[in-house]
Coordinates of C-alpha atoms and ligand atoms in Angstrom, one line a residue:
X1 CA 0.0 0.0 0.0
X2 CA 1.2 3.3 -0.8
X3 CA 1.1 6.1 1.7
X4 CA 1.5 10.0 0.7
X5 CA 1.9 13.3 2.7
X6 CA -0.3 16.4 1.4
X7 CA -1.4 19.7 2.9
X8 CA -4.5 21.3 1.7
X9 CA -8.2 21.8 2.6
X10 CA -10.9 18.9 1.9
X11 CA -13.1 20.9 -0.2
X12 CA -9.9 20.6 -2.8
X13 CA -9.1 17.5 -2.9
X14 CA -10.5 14.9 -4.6
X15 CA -10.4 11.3 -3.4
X16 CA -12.6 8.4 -3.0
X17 CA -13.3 8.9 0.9
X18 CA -11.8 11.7 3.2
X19 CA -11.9 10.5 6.5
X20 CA -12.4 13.2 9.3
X21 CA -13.2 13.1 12.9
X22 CA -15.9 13.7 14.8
X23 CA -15.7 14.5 19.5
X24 CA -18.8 13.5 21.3
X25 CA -21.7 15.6 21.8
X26 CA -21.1 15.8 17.6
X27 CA -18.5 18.5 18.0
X28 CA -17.0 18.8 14.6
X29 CA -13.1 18.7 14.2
X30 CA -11.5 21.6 12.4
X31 CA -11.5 19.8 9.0
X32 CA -15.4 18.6 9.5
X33 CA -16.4 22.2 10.1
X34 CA -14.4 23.0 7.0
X35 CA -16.5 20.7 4.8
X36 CA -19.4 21.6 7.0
X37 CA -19.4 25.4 6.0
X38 CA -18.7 24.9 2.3
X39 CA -21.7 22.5 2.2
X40 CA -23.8 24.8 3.8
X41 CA -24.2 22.8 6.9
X42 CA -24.9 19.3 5.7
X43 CA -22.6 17.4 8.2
X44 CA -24.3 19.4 11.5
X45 CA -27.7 18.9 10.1
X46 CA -27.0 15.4 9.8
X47 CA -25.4 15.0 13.2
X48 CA -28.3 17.2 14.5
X49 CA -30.7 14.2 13.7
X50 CA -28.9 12.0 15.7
X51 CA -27.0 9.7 13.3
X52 CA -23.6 10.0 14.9
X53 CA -23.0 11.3 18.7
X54 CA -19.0 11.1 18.0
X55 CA -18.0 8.2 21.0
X56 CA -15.0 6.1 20.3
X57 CA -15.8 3.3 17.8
X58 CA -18.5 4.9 16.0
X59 CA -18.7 5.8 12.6
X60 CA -21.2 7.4 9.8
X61 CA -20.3 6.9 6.1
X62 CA -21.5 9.7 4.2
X63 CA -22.6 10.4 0.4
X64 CA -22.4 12.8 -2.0
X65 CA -21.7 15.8 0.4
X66 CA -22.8 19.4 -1.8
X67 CA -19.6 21.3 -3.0
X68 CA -17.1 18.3 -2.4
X69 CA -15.3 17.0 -5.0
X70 CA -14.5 14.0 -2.6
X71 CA -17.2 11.2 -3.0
X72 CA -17.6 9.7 0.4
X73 CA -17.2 11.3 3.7
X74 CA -16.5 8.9 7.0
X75 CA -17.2 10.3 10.1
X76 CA -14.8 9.2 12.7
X77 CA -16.4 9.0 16.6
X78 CA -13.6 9.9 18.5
X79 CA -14.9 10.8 22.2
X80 CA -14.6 13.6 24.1
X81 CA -12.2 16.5 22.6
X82 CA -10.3 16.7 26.1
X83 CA -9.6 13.2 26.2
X84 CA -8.5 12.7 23.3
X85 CA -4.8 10.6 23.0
X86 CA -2.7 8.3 21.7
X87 CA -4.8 5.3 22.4
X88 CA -7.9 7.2 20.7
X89 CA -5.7 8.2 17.8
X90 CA -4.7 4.9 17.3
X91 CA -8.2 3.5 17.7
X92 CA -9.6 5.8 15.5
X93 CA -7.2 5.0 12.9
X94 CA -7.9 1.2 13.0
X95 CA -11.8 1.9 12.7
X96 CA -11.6 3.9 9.8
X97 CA -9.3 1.2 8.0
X98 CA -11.9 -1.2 8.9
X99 CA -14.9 0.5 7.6
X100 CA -12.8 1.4 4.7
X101 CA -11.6 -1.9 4.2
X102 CA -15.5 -3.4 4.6
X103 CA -16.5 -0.5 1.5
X104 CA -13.9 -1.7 -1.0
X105 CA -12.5 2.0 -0.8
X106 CA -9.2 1.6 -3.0
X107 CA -7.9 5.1 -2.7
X108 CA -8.5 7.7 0.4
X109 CA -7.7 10.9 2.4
X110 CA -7.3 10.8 5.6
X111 CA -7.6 13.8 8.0
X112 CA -7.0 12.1 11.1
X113 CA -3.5 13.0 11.1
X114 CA -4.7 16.4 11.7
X115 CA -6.2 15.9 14.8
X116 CA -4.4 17.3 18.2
X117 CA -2.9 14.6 20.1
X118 CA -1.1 15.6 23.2
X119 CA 2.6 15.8 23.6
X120 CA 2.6 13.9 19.9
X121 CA 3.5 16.1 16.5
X122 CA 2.8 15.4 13.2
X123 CA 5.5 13.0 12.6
X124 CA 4.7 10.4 15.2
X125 CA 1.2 11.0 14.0
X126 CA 1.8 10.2 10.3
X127 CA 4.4 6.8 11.3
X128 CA 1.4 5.5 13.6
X129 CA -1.0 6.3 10.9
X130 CA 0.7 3.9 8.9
X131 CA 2.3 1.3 11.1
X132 CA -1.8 1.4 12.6
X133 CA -3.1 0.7 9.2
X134 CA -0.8 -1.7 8.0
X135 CA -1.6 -3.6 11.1
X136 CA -5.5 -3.4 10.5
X137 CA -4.7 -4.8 6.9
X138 CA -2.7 -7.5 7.8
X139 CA -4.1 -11.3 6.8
X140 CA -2.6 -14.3 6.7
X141 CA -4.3 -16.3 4.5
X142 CA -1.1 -17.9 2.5
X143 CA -2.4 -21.5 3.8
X144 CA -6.2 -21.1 2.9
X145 CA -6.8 -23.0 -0.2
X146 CA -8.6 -20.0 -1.6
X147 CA -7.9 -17.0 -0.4
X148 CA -10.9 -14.4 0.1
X149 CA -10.3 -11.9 -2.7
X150 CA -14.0 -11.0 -2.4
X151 CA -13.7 -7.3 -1.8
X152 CA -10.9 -4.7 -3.9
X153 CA -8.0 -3.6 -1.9
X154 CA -6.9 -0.1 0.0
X155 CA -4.0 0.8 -2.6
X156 CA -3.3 4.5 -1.2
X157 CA -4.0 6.9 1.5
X158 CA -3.4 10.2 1.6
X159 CA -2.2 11.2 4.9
X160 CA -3.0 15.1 5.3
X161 CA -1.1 17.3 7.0
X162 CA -1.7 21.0 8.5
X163 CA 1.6 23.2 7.1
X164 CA 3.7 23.2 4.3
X165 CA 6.0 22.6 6.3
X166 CA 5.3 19.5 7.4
X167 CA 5.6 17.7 4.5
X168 CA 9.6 17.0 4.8
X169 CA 9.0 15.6 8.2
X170 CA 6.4 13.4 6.8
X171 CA 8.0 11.9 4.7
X172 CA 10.7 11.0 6.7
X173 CA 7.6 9.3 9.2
X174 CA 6.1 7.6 5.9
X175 CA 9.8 6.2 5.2
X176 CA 10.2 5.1 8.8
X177 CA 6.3 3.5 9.7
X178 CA 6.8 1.9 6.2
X179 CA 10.1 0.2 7.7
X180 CA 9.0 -0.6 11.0
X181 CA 5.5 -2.0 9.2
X182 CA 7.4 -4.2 7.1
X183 CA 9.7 -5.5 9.8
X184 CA 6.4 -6.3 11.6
X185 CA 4.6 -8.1 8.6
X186 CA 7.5 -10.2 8.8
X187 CA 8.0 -11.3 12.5
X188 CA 3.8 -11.6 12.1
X189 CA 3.9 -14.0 9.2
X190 CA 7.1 -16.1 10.7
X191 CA 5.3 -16.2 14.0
X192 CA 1.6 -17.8 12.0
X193 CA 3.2 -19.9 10.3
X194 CA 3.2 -23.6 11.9
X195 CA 6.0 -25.3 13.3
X196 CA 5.4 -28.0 10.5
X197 CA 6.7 -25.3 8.0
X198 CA 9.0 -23.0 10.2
X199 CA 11.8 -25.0 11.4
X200 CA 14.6 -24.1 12.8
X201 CA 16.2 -24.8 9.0
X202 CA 13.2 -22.1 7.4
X203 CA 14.4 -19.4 10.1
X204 CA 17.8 -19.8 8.7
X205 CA 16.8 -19.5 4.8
X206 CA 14.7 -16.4 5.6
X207 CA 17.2 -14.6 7.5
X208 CA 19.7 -15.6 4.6
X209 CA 17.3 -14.1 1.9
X210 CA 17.4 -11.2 3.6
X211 CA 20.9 -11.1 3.8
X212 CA 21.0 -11.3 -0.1
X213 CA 18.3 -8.5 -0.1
X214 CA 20.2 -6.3 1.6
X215 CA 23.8 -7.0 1.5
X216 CA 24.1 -8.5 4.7
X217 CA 26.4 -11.1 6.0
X218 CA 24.7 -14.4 7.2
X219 CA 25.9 -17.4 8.9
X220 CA 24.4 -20.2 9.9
X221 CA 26.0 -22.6 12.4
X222 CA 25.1 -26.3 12.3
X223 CA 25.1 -29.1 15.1
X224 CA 28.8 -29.7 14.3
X225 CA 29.8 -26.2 14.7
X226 CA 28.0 -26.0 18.0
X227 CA 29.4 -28.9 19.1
X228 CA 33.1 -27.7 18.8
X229 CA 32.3 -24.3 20.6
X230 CA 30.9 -26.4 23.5
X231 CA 27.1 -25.0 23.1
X232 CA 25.8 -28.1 25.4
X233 CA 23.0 -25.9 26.7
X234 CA 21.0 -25.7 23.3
X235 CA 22.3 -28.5 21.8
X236 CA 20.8 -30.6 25.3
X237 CA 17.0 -28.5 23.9
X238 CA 17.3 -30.0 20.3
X239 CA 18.2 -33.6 21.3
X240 CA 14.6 -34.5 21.5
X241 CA 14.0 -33.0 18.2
X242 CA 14.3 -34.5 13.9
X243 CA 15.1 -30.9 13.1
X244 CA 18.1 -29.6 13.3
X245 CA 19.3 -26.9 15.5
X246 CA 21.0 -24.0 13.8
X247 CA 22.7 -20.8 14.5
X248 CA 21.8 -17.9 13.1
X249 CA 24.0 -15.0 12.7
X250 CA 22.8 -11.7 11.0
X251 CA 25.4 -9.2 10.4
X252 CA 24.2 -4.8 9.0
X253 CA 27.3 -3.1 9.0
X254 CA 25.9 0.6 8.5
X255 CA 27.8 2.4 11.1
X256 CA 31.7 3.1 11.0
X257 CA 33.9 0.3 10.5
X258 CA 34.7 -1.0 13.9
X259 CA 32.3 0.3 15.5
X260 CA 30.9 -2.1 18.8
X261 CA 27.6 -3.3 17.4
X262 CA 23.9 -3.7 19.3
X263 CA 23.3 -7.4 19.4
X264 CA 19.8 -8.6 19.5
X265 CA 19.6 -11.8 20.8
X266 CA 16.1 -13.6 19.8
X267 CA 14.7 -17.0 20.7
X268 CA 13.7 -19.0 17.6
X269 CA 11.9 -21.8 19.8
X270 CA 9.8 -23.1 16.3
X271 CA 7.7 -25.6 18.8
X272 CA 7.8 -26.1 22.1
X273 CA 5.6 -28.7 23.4
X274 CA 7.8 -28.7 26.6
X275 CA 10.0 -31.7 26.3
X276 CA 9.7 -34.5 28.6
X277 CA 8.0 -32.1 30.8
X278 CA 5.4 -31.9 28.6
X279 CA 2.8 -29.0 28.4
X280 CA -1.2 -29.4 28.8
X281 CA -3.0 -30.1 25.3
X282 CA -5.2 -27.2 25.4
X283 CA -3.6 -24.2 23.5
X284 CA -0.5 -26.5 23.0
X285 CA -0.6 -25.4 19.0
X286 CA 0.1 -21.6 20.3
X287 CA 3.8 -22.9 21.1
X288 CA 4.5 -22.0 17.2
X289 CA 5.0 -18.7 18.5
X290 CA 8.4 -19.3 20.4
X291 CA 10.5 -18.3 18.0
X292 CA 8.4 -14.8 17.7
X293 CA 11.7 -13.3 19.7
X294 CA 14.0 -14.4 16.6
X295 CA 11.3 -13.5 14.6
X296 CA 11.4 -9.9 15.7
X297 CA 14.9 -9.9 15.6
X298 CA 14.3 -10.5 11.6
X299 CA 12.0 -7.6 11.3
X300 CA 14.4 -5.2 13.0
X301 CA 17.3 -5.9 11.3
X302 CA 15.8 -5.5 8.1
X303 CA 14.0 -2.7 8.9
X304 CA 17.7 -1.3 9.9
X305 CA 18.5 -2.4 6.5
X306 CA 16.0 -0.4 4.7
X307 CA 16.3 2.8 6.9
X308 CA 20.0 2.6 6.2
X309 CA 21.1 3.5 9.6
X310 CA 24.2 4.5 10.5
X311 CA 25.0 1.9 12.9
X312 CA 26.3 -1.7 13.1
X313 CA 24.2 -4.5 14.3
X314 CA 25.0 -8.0 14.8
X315 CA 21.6 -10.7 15.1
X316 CA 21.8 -13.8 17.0
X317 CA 19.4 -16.4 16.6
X318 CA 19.4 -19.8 19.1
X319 CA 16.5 -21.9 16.6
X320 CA 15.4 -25.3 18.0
X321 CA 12.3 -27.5 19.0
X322 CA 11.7 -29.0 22.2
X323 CA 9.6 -32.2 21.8
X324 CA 9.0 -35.1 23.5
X325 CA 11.7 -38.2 22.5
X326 CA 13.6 -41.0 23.8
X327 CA 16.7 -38.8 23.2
X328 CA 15.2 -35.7 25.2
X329 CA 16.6 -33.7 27.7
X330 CA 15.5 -35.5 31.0
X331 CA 14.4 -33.9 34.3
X332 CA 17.9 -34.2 36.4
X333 CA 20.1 -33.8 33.3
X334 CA 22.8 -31.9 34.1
X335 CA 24.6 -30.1 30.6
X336 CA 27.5 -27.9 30.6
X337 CA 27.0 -24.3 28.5
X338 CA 29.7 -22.6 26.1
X339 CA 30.7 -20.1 29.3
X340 CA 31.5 -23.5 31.3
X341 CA 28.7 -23.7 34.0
X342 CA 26.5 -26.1 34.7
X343 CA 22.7 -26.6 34.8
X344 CA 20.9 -29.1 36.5
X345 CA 17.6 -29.8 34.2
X346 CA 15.0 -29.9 36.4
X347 CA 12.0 -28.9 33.8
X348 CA 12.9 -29.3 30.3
X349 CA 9.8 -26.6 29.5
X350 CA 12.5 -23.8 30.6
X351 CA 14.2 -24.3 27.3
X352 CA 14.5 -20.6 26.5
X353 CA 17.4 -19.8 28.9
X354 CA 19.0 -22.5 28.2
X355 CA 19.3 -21.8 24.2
X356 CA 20.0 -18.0 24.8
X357 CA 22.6 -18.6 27.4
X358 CA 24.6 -20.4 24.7
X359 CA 23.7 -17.5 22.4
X360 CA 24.7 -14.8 24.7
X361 CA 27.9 -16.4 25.6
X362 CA 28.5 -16.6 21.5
X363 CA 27.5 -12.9 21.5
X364 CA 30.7 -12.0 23.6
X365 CA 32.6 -12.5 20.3
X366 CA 30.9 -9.6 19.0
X367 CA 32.4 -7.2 21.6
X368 CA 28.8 -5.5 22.0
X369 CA 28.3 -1.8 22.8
X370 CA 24.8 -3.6 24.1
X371 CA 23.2 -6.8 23.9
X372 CA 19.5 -7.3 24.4
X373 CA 17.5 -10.3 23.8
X374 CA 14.1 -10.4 23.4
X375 CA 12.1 -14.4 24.1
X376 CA 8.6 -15.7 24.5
X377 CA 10.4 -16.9 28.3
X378 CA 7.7 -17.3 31.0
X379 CA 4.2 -17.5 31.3
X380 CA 4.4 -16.1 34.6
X381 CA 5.2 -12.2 32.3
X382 CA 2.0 -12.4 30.9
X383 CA 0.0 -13.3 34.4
X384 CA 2.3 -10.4 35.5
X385 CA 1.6 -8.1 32.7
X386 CA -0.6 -9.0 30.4
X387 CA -0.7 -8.3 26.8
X388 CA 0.0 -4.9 27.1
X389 CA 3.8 -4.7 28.3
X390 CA 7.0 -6.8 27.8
X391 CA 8.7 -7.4 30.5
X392 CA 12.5 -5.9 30.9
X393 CA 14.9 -6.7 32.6
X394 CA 18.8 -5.1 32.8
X395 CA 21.3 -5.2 34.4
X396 CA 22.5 -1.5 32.7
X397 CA 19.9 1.4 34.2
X398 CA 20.7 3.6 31.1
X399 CA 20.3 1.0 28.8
X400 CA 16.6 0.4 30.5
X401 CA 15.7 3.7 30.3
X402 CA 16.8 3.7 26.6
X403 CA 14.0 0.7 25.6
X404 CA 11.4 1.9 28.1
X405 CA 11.4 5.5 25.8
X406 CA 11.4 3.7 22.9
X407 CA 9.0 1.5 23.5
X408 CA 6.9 4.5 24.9
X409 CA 7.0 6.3 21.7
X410 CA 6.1 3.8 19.6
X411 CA 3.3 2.8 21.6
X412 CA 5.1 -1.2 22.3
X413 CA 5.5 -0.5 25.6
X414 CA 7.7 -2.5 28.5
X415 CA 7.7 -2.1 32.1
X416 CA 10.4 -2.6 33.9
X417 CA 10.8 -5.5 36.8
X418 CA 13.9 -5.5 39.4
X419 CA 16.8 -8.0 38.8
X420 CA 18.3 -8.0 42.1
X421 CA 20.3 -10.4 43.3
X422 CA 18.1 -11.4 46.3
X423 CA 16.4 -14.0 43.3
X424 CA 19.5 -15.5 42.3
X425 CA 19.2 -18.2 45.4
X426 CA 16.3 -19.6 44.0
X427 CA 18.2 -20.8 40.8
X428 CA 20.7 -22.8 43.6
X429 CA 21.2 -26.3 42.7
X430 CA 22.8 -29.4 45.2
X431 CA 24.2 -30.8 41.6
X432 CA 25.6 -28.2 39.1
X433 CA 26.4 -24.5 39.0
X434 CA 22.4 -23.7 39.0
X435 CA 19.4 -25.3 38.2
X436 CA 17.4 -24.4 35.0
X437 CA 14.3 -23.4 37.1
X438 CA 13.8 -21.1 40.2
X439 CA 10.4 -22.0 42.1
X440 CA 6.8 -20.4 41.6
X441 CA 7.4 -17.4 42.8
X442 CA 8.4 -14.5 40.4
X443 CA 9.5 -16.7 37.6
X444 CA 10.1 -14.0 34.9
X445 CA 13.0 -12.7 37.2
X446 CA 14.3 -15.8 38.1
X447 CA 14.5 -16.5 34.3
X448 CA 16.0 -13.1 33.9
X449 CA 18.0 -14.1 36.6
X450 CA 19.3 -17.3 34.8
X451 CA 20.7 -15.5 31.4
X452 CA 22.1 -12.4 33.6
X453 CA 25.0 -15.5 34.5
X454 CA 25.9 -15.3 31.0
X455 CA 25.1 -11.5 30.3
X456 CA 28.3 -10.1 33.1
X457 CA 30.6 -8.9 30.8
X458 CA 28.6 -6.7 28.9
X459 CA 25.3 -4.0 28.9
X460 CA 22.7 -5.9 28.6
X461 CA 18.5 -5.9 28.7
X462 CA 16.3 -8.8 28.5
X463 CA 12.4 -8.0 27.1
X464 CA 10.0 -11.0 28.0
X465 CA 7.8 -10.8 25.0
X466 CA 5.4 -13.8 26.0
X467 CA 2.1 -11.7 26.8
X468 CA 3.1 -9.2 23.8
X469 CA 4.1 -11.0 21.1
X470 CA 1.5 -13.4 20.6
X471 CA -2.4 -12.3 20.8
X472 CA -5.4 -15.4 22.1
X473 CA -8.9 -15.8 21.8
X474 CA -10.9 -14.6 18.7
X475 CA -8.0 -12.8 16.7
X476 CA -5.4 -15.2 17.5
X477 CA -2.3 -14.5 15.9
X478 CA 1.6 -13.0 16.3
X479 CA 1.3 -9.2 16.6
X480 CA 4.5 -8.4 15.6
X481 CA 6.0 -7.0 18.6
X482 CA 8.1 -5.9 19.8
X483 CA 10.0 -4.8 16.3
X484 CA 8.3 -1.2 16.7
X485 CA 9.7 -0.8 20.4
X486 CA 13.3 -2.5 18.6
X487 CA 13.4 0.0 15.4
X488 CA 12.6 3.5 17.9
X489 CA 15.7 1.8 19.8
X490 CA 18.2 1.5 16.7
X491 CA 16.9 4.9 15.0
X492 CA 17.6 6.7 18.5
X493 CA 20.9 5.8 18.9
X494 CA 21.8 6.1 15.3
X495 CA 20.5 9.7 16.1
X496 CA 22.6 10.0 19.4
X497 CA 25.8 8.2 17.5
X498 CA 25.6 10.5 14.7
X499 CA 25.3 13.7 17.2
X500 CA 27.8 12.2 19.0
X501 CA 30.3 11.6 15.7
X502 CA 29.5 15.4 15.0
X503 CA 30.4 16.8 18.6
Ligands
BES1 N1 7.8 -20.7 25.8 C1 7.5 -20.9 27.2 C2 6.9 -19.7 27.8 C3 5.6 -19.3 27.4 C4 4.5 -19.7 28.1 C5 5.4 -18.4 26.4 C6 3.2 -19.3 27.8 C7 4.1 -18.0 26.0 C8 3.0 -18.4 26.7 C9 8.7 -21.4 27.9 O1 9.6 -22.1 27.3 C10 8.2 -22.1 29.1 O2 7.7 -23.2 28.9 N2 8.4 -21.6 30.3 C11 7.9 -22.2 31.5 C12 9.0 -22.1 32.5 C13 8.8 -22.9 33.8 C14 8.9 -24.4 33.5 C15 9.8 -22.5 34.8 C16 6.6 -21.6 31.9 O3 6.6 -20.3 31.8 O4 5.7 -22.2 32.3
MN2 MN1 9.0 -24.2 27.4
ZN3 ZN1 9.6 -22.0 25.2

């Protein structure tokens, strides 16, 4: 879909459907007045009879309005004027795609962008406007026999903007919600696809496809090359499995030649039906989504790639199943990881920690100016926080701060939980260095707890995408997160390196 930047009143331009919004008690936004007083009242008199009161959610599709080129008019509830924020902007946004979407509109305007949003200017209104209507577009039908072409496609919207002088900023904030759309498409479609068809071995061709797309470097390590740097923690994960484990290395060289890199570790868990440990049956076919943390580390780099930032970034990706076999990882097992220490296997369901802290310990190599890694880890971070936030978890305060702002911007939001050492005890073992499990009691730290032994010798920040990357119920399906909360990161400090290479 193409998006487009363009300033001008609605009564001159001319477009399939100009969306404009509407506060309760039918008080007309700026542009609706506009079209308002050159129709000679038509959208007040229509309001006046009741048809639309302007709450979130609602919406009035309008006909041949008197002195508008513009065929359709949508009306746009968007609550009360005072109110009025980012969630409402974003909401409103999604409605209008999806009425939009429902008409067959192929081509439209869309005022929305106009509207006052507090604290937020027009660029982070334009890049949500399209990262929010990419989203609402989104299908994944590639495994229907016959896909539902039943109703013609949104091809462009015009986004519209109040100044002249917006329009250079807008573009940028087309260039960038296009990137950070795209890099979500991506981590969306790797994590619906079923752990029949995304193996460990699929991870690696798609991450090497985009390395031939972009220029990047891409290695792939097999079981033999894991084997001779020691990796016994995720090699101990895949035993159980037919697939292969691999390795995946992702290297975008934009910044200065050697420059430290961010690393973004990501887990590529393709199934994990919990081993010998074995998980419940109900929901069990939601375990495709483990790897949605390697996923996302896809979308970001190649979003990277397309924005051409001017920084140096290094993806790892630990890929693996966990099944069931007579070969599996038992309860008791005790392996030895790259960095030397031992883990007692007391639930072969905590799989994550173990494949990243092999990972983590390869990313060393890499002489990181950061290292985050971003996994599906715990079901206890989505009793704690729901879909809403990822957890995080750091041992660098800065570095925390850093991802909480980003995340904030881009509305992919993490909260922070404490890593202090007090939880370590719970990971003691009577049989090896630690055991792979810490107790019921705050098990997304004490998995945080776990990879912060491998993450000592560098910044590092751990984001527990379990509630956020992966949405139940109804409209089941990968949401793509946290690759918007991962590009704001990467942009900001190419921002702050540049400013910095300036100074
Ligand atoms: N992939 C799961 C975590 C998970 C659970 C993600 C639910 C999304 C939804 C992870 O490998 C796992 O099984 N974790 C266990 C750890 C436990 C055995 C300490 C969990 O959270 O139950
Ligand atoms: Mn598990
Ligand atoms: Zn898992």
């Amino acid at each position: 879909m193409e998006f487009i930047v363009k300033s001008g009143t609605p009564e001159k331009q001319r477009s399939g459907c100009i969306v404009v919004g509407v506060f309760e008690s039918r008080k007309l936004s700026v542009v609706a007045q506009q079209i308002d007083a050159v129709s000679g009242g038509t959208i007040s008199g229509i309001l006046r009879r009741g048809d639309l009161e302007g709450r979130p959610g609602q919406t009035l599709l309008l006909h041949n309005i008197p002195s508008l080129p513009s065929e359709r008019v949508l009306l746009i509830g968007c609550g009360k004027e005072k109110e009025f924020n980012e969630n409402r902007y974003r909401d409103a946004t999604a409605k209008a795609v999806t009425v939009l979407k429902d008409i067959g509109a192929t081509e439209v305007t869309s005022y929305l962008t106009e509207l006052d949003v507090k604290g937020r200017d027009i660029s982070w209104k334009v890049r949500q406007a399209v990262e929010v209507t990419e989203a609402a577009l989104y299908r994944f039908d590639q495994l229907k026999s016959k896909p539902d072409n039943s109703r013609r496609a949104l091809r462009r919207m015009v986004l519209a903007v109040p100044k002249r002088s917006d329009l250079g900023p807008g573009e940028q904030a087309i260039r960038e919600g296009r990137a950070v759309a795209d890099g979500v498409k991506l981590a969306r479609d790797l994590g619906n696809l079923p752990g029949n068809l995304c193996t460990p071995a699929y991870l690696a061709e798609q991450a090497t496809e985009i390395g031939k797309q972009y220029g990047l470097k891409t290695t792939v390590l097999e079981r033999d090359d894991m084997e001779k740097l020691g990796m016994g923690a995720l090699l101990s994960v895949s035993r159980g499995s037919r697939q292969p484990p691999k390795l995946i290395v992702l290297e975008y060289l934009g910044g200065k030649e050697g420059e430290p890199p961010v690393a973004l570790v990501g887990k590529g868990l393709t199934f994990d039906a919990g081993g010998i440990s074995i998980k419940p049956a109900a929901n069990m076919d939601e375990m495709k989504y483990d790897m949605c943390g390697g996923a996302s580390v896809l979308g970001a780099v190649k979003a990277a790639a397309e924005l051409k930032l001017p920084i140096n970034i290094v993806g790892i990706i630990p890929s693996s199943e966990n099944l069931p076999d007579g070969d599996a990882n038992k309860p008791g097992d005790i392996v030895t990881s790259m960095s030397g220490q031992t883990v007692e296997v007391l639930n072969t369901d905590a799989e994550g920690r173990l494949i990243l802290s092999d990972a983590l310990t390869y990313a060393e190599r890499y002489k990181p100016a950061v290292v985050i890694d971003i996994a599906t880890l715990t079901g206890a971070c989505v009793i704690a926080l729901g879909a809403h936030a990822s957890g995080l978890l750091a041992n660098n305060e800065q570095l925390a701060r850093e991802i909480l702002g980003a995340g904030k911007y881009t509305h992919d939001r993490a909260w922070q939980l404490p890593l202090w050492e007090d939880y370590q005890k719970q990971l003691d073992s009577n049989f090896a260095d630690m055991a792979n499990i810490g107790g019921r009691e705050a098990g997304t730290i004490t998995a945080a707890c776990f990879l912060a032994r491998y993450t000592k010798n560098f910044k590092w920040a751990h984001l527990d995408i379990a509630g956020t990357a992966w949405k139940t119920g109804k409209e089941k399906g990968a949401t793509g997160r946290p690759v918007p909360l991962l590009v704001q990161y990467l942009i900001n400090r190419a921002r702050h390196d540049g400013a910095e290479a300036a100074a």
